[in-house]
Short mmCIF file of C-alpha atoms and ligand atoms in Angstrom, two decimals:
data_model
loop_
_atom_site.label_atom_id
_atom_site.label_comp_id
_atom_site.label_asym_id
_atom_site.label_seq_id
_atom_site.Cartn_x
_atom_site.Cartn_y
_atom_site.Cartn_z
CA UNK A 1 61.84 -155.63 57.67
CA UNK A 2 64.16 -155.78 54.79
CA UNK A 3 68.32 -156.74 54.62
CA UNK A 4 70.34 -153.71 52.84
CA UNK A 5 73.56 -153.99 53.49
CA UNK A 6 74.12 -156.49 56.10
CA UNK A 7 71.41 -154.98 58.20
CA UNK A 8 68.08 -156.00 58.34
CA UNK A 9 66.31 -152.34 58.61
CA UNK A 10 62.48 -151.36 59.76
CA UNK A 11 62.28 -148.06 57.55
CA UNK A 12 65.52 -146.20 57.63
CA UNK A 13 65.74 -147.58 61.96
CA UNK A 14 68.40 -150.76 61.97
CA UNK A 15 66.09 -153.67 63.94
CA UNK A 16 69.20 -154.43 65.72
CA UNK A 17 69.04 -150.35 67.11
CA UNK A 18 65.75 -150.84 68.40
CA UNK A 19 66.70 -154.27 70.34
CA UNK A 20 69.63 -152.60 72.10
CA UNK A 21 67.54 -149.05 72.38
CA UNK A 22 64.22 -150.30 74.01
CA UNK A 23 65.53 -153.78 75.72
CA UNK A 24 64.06 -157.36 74.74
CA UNK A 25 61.93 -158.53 74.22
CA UNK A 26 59.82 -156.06 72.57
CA UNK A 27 57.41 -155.68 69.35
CA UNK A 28 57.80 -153.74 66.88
CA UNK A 29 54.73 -152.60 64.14
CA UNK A 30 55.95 -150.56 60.82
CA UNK A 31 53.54 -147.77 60.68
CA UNK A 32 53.87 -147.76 56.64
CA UNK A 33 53.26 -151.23 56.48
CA UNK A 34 49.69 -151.22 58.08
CA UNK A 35 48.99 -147.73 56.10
CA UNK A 36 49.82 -150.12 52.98
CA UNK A 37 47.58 -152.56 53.44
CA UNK A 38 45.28 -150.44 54.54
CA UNK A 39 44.90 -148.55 51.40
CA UNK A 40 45.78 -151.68 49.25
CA UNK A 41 42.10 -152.83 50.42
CA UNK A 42 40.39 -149.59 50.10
CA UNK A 43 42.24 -149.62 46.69
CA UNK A 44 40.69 -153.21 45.63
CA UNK A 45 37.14 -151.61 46.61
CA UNK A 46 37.71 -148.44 45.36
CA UNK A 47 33.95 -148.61 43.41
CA UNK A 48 31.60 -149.13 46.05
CA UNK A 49 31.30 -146.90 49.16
CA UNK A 50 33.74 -149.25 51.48
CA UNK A 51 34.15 -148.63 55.01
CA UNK A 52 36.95 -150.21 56.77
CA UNK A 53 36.53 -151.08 60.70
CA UNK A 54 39.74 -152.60 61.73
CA UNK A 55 39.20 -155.09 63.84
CA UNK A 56 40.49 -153.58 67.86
CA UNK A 57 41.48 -157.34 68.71
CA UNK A 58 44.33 -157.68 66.61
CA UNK A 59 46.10 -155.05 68.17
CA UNK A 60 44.62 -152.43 70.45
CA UNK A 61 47.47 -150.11 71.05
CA UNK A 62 46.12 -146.92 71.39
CA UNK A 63 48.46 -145.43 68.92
CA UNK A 64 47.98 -148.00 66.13
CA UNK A 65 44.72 -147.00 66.56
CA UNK A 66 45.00 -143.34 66.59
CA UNK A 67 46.90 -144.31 63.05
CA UNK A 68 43.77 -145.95 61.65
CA UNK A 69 41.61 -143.51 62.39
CA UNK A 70 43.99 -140.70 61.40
CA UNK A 71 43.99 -142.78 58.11
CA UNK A 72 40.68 -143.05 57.33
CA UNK A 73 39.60 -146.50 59.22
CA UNK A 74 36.52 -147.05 61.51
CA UNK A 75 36.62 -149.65 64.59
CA UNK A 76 35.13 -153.16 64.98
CA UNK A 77 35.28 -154.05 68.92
CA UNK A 78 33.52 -156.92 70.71
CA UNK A 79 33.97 -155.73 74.32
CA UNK A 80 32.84 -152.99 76.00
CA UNK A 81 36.67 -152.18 77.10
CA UNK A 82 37.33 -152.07 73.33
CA UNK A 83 35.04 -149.49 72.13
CA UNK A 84 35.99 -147.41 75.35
CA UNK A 85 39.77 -147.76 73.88
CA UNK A 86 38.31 -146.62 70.30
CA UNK A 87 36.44 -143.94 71.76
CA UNK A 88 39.67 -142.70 73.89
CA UNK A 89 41.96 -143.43 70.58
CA UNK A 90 39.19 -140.87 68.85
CA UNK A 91 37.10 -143.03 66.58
CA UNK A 92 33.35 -141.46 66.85
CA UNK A 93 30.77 -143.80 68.25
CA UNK A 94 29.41 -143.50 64.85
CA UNK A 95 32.72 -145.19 63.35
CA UNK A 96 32.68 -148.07 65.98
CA UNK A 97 30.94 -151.19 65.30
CA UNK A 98 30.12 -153.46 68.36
CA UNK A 99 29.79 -157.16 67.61
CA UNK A 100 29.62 -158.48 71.11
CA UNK A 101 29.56 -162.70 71.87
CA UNK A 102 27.63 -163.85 74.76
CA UNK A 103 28.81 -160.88 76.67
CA UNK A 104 26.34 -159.65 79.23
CA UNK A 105 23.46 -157.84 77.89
CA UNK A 106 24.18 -154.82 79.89
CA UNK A 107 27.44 -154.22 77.81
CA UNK A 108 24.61 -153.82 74.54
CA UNK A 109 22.58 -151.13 76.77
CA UNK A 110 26.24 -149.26 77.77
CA UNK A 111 26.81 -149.13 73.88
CA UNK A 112 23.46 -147.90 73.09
CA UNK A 113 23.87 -145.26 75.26
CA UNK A 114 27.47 -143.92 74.28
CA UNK A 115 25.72 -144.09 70.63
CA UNK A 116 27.83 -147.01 68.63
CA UNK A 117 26.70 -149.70 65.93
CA UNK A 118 25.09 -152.36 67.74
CA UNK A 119 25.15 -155.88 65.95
CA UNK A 120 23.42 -158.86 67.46
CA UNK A 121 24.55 -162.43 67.30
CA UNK A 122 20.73 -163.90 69.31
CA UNK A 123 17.68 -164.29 68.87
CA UNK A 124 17.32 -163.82 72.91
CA UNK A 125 18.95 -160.46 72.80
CA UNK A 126 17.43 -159.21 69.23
CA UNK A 127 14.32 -159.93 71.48
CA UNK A 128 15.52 -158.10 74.14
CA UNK A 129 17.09 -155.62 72.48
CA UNK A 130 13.56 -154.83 70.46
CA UNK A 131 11.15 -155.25 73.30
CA UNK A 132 13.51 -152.38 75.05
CA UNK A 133 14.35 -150.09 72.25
CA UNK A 134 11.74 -150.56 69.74
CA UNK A 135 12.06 -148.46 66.84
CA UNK A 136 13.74 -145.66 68.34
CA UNK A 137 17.55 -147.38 68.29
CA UNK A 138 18.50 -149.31 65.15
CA UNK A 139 20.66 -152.33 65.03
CA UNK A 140 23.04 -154.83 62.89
CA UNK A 141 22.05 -158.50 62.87
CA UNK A 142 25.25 -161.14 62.43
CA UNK A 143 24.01 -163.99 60.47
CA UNK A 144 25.54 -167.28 60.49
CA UNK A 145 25.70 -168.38 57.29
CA UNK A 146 26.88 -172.42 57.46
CA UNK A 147 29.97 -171.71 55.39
CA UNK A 148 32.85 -173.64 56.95
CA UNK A 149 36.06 -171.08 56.17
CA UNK A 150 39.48 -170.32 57.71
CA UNK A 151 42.69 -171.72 58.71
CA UNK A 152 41.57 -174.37 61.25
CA UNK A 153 38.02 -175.05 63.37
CA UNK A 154 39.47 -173.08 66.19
CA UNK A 155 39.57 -169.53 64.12
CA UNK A 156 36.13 -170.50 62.29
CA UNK A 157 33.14 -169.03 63.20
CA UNK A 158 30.55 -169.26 60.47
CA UNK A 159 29.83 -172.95 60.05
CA UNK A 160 26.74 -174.57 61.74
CA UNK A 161 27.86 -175.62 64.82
CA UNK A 162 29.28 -172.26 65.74
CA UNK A 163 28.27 -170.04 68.39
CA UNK A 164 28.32 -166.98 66.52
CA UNK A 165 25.56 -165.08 64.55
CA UNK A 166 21.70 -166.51 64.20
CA UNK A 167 21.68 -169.12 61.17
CA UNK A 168 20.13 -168.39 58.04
CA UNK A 169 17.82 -170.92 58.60
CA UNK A 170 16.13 -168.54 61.14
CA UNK A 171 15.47 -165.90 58.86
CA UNK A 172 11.67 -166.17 59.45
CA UNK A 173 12.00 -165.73 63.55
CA UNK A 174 14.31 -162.96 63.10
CA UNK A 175 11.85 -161.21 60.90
CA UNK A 176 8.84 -162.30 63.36
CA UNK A 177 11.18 -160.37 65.93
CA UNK A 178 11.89 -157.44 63.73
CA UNK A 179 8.30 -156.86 63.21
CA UNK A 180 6.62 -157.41 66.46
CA UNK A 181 9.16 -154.58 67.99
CA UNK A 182 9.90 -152.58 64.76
CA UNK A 183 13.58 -153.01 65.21
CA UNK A 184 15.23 -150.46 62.54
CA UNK A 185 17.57 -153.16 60.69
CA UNK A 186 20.13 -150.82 59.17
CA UNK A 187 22.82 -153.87 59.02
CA UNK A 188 23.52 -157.27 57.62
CA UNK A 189 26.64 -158.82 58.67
CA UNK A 190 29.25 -162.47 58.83
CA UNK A 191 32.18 -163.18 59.38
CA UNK A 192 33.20 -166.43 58.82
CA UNK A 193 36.61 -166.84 60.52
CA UNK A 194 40.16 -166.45 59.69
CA UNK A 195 43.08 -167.17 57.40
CA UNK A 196 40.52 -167.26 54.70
CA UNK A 197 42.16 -167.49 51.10
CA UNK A 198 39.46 -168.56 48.74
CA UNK A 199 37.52 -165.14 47.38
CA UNK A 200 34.68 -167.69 46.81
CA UNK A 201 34.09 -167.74 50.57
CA UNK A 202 32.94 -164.04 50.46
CA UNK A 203 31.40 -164.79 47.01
CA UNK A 204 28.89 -166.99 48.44
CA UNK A 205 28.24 -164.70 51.43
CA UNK A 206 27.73 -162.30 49.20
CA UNK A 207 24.47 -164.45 47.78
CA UNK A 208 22.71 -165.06 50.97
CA UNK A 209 23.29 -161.48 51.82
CA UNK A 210 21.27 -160.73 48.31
CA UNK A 211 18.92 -163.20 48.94
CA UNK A 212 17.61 -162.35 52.53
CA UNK A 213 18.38 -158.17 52.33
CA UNK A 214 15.45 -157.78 50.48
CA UNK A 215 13.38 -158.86 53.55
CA UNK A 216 14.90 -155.39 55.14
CA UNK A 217 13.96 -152.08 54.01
CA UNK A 218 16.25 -150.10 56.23
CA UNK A 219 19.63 -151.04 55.26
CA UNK A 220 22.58 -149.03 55.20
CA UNK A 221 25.71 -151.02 54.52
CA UNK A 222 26.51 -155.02 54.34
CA UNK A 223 29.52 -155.91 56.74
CA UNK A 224 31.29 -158.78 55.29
CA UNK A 225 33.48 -159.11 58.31
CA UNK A 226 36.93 -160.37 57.20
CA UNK A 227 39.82 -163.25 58.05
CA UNK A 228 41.90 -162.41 55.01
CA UNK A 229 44.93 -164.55 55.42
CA UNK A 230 48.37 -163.11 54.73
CA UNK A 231 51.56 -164.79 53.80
CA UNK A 232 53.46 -166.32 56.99
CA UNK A 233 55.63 -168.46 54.80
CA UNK A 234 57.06 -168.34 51.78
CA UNK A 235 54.78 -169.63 48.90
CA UNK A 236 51.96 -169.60 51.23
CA UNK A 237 48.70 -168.75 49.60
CA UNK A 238 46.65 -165.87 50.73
CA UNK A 239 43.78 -163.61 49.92
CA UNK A 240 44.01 -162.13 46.55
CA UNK A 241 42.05 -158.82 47.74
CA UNK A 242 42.37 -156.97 44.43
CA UNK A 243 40.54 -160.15 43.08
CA UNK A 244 38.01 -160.05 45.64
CA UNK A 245 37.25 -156.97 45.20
CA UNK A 246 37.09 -156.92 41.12
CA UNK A 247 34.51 -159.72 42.00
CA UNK A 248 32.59 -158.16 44.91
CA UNK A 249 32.42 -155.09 43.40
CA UNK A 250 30.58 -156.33 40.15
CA UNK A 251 27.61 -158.20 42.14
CA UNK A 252 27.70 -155.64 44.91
CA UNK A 253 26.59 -152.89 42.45
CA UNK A 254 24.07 -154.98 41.06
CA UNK A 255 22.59 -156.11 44.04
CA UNK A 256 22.32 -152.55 44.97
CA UNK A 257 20.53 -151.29 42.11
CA UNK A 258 17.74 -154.15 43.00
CA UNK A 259 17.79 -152.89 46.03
CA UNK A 260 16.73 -149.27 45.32
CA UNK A 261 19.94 -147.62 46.32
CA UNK A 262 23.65 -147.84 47.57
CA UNK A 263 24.38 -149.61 50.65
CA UNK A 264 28.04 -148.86 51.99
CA UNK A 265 29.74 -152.11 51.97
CA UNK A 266 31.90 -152.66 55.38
CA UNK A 267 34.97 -155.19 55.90
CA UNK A 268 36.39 -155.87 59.19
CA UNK A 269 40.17 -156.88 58.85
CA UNK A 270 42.07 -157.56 61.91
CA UNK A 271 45.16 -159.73 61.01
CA UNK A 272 45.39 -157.91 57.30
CA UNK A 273 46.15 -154.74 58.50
CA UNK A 274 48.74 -155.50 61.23
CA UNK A 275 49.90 -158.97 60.80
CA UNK A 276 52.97 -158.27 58.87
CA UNK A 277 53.77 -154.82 60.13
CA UNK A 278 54.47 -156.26 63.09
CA UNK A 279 58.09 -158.34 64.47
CA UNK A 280 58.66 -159.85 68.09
CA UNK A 281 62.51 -158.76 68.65
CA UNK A 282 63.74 -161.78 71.40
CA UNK A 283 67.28 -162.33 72.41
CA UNK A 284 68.53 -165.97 72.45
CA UNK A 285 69.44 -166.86 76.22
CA UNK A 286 71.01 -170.07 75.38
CA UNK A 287 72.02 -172.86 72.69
CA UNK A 288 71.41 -176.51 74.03
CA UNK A 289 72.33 -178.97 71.84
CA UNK A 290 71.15 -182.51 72.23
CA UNK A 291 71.59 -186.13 70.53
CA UNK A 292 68.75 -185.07 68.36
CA UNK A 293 68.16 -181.48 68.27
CA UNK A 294 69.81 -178.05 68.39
CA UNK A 295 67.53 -175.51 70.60
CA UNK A 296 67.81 -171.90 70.63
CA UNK A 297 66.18 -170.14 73.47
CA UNK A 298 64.90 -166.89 73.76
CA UNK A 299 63.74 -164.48 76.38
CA UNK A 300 59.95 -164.89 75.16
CA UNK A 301 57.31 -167.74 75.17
CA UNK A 302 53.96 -168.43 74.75
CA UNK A 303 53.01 -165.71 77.66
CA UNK A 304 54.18 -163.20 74.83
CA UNK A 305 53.16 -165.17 71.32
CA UNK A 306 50.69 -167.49 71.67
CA UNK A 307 49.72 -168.10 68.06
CA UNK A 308 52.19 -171.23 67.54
CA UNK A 309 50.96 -172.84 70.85
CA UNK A 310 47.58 -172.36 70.36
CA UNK A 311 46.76 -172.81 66.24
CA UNK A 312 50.44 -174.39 65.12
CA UNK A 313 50.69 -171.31 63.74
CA UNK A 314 53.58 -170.87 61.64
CA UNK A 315 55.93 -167.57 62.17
CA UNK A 316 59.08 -167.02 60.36
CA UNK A 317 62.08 -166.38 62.18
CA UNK A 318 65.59 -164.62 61.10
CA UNK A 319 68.49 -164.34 63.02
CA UNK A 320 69.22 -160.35 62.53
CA UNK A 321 72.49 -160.49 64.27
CA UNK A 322 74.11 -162.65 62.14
CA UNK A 323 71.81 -162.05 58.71
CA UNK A 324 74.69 -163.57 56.51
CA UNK A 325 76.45 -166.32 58.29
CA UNK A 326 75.96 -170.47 57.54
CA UNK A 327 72.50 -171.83 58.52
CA UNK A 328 71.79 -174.31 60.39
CA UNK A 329 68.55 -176.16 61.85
CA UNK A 330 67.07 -174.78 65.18
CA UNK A 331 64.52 -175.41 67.15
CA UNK A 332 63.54 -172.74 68.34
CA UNK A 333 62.22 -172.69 72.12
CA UNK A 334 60.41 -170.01 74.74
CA UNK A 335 61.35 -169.21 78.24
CA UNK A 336 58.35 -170.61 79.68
CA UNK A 337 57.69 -173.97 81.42
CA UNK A 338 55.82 -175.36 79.31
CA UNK A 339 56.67 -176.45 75.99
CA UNK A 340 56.44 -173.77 74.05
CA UNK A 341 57.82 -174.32 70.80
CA UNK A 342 58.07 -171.23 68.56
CA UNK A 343 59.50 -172.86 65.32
CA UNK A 344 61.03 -176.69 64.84
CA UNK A 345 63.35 -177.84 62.70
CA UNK A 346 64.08 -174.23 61.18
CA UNK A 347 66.92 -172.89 59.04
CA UNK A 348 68.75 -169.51 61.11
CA UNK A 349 71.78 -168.32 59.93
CA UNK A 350 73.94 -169.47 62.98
CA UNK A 351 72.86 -168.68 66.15
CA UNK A 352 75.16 -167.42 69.44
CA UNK A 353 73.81 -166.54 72.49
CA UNK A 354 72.67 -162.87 72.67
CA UNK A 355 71.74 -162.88 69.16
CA UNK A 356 68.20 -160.86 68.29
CA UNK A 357 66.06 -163.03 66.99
CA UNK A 358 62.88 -161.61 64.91
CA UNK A 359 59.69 -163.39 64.86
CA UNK A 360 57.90 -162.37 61.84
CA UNK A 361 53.94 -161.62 61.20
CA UNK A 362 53.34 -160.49 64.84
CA UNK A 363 51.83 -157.40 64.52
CA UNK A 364 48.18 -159.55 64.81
CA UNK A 365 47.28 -161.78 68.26
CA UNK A 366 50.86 -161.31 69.51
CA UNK A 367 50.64 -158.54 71.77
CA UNK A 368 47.05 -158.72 72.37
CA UNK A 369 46.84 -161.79 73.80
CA UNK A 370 49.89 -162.12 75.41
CA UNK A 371 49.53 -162.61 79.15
CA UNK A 372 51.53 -162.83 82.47
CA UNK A 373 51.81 -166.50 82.57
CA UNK A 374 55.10 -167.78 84.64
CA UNK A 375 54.88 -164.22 86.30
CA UNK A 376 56.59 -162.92 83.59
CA UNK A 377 56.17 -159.40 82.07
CA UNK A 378 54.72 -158.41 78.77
CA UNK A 379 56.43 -156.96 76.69
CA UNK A 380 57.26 -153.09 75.60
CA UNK A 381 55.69 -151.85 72.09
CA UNK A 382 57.39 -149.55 69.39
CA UNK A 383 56.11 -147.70 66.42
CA UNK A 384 58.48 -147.12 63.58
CA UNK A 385 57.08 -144.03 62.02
CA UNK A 386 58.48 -141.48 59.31
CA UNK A 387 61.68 -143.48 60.22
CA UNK A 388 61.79 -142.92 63.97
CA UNK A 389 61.29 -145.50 66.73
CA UNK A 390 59.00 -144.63 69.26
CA UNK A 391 58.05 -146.23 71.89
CA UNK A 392 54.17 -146.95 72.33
CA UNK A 393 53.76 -149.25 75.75
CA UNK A 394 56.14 -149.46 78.25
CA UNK A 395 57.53 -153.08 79.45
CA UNK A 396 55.88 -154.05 82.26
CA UNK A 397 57.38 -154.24 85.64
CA UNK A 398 56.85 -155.93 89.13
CA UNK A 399 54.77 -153.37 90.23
CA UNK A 400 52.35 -154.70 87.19
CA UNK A 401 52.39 -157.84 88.64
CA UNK A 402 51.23 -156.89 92.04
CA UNK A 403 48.30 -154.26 90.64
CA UNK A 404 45.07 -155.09 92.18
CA UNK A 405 46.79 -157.99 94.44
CA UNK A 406 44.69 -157.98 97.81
CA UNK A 407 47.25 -159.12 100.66
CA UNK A 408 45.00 -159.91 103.21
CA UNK A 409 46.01 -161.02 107.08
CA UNK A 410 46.42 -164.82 107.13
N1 LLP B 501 35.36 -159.38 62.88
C1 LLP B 501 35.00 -160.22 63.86
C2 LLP B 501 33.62 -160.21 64.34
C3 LLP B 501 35.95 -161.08 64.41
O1 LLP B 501 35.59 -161.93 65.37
C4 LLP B 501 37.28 -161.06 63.93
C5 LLP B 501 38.28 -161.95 64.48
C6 LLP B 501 37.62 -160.14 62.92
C7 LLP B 501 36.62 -159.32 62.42
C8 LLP B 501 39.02 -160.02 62.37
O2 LLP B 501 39.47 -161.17 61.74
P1 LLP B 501 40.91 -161.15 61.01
O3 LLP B 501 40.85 -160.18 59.88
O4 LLP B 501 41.90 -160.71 62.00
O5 LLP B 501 41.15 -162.55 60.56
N2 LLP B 501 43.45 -165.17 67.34
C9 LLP B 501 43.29 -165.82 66.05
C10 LLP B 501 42.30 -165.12 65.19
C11 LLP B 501 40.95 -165.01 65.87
C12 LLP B 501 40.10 -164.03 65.19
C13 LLP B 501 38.93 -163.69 66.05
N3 LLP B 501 38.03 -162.81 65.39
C14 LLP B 501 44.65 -165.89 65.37
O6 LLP B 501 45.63 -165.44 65.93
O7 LLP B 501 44.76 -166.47 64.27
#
């Protein structure tokens, strides 16, 4: 979203258009903007064979993910329901990588069958999944590498008291497993969390990867995962991917000419590819000033942006009705009743009621885990692409609400 002349403008569509054209609240994702970063990290890895499975959490709109694919990206999904939505948004099982968590192991047999990358987080299911498939179906294995990365404990998943991957420390039971079924390993893979901005984190993945691949004859690629934290705020500090990948690069292609020949190398970036494309439009409902504090609040919540509630997560905000007047410290508030602080204590240029409000980096974990909390509806979704708005989920409605409701005689 930038301000030319007066207007703060998605493309060449004024944000302010889009408010009054689709309702509030409603987000909005800048198709150019993901295509950017996606081909600023394909860029930064431009020489090794990268593959790029965005990560179907951050945002599973069908049509941002008929974009990816359109653009060259392959999917990383951790549900069944997510590589169903890849499949339908045309991503070949092939392309899809499925890194399920203590999901039932029936979910692992419906993704054998419709042919996808299966990675395994257990020893109890590597078992499983080798005592029932042998050699004829290969697999990934997600290590856990005791690296403590990312923003906060809640969005880290590779240190040693995390639930995800089998540690390194296992190594020898994984390879007892991998022998006694002949399990085809054609995958290493970690991810470590999110918000990550020191390249060292991947630096040192990169070294037990080295160190334990050569205990696998059948790989095919090295999944590094991702977590590459953007900028929310001004000055923040986020990963330098064109360092990264001057870095990764060099010891990648030395690693592979140990190794006998040239793995693809796969990253899994959820939050880099949409984050910032993406802007929660919200009207204000109501200024409340009291002794202490001046609240402005909107027609959205924590049912719609959970991110600040959940991490203190910090999103910029910007009046866009009123991008040049005084400023002024808000707090800004949600609709819901709970207390669902968006931003305290922050500077807007003055705030009426009915102004649009923006809430910036949204495009990642903002729609997709919004829910219906207070019985309110989610939201409606837009695309801005080749400078047109166009509309990509409707707003919910009652009938939503009711879907699946049993009213039974009482
Ligand atoms: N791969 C796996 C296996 C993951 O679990 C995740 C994210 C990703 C890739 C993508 O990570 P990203 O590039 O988006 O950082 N809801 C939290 C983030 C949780 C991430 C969960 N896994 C947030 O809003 O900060």
């Amino acid at each position: 979203m930038e301000l030319r002349e007066g207007s703060y403008f998605i493309q060449n569509v004024k944000a302010l258009d889009i408010a009054e054209q689709f309702g509030t609240p409603v987000y909005v994702y800048d198709a150019n903007k993901i295509l950017h970063q996606l081909n600023t990290l394909k860029t930064a890895f431009a020489d090794v064979d990268v593959k790029i499975k965005y990560a179907v959490k951050a945002l599973s709109n069908l049509s941002i993910l008929r974009l990816l694919k359109k653009n060259g990206s392959g999917a990383d999904v951790v549900s069944i329901q997510e590589a169903h939505l890849a499949l339908k948004a045309g991503f070949l099982p092939s392309e899809i990588m499925f890194s399920p968590n203590c999901a039932d192991f029936s979910e692992i047999e419906e993704a054998v069958k419709l042919g996808l990358v299966i990675n395994i987080d257990n020893l109890p299911f590597l078992k499983k999944f080798g005592a029932k498939y042998g050699s004829s179906y290969p697999c990934s294995i997600r290590l856990n590498p005791h690296i403590m990365a990312g923003g906060n404990i809640k969005i880290s998943t590779g240190h040693s008291d995390s639930k995800f991957g089998i540690s390194v420390h296992q190594l020898a039971q994984i390879l007892d497993v991998v022998k006694q079924y002949t399990i085809k390993i054609e995958g290493l893979h970690i991810h470590t969390g999110s918000d990550i901005t020191e390249t060292d984190v991947f630096l040192k993945m990169a070294d037990i990867f080295f160190s334990v691949a050569h205990s696998f004859s059948d790989l095919k690629f090295i999944d590094f995962g991702s977590g590459f934290k953007v900028s929310y705020k001004e000055g923040d500090k986020v990963m330098d991917v064109a360092d990264l990948g001057v870095k990764l690069t060099e010891r990648f292609n030395i690693f592979c000419k140990q190794y006998g020949r040239n793995l693809e190398l796969w990253f899994e970036p959820g939050k880099f590819i949409v984050s910032e494309s993406g802007h929660l439009l919200a009207k204000t409902t109501l200024i409340k000033s009291t002794p202490s504090t001046t609240f402005v609040g909107v027609n959205t919540g924590l049912n719609h942006l959970l991110r600040p509630m959940m991490y203190d997560a910090y999103h910029h905000i910007l009046n866009i009705s009123n991008p040049t007047g005084e400023q002024h410290v808000y707090t800004v508030v949600g609709y819901i009743c709970e207390t669902d602080t968006i931003g305290a204590g922050r500077k807007l240029n003055e705030v009426s009621e009915g102004d649009i409000l923006a809430i910036k980096n949204a495009g990642a974990y903002g729609f997709s885990m919004a829910s219906n909390y207070n019985s309110r509806l989610r939201p409606a979704e837009v695309l801005v692409i080749n400078d047109e708005a166009k509309l990509i989920r409707e707003r919910e409605n009652f009938e939503d609400l009711l879907k699946g409701q049993v009213e039974i005689d009482l």
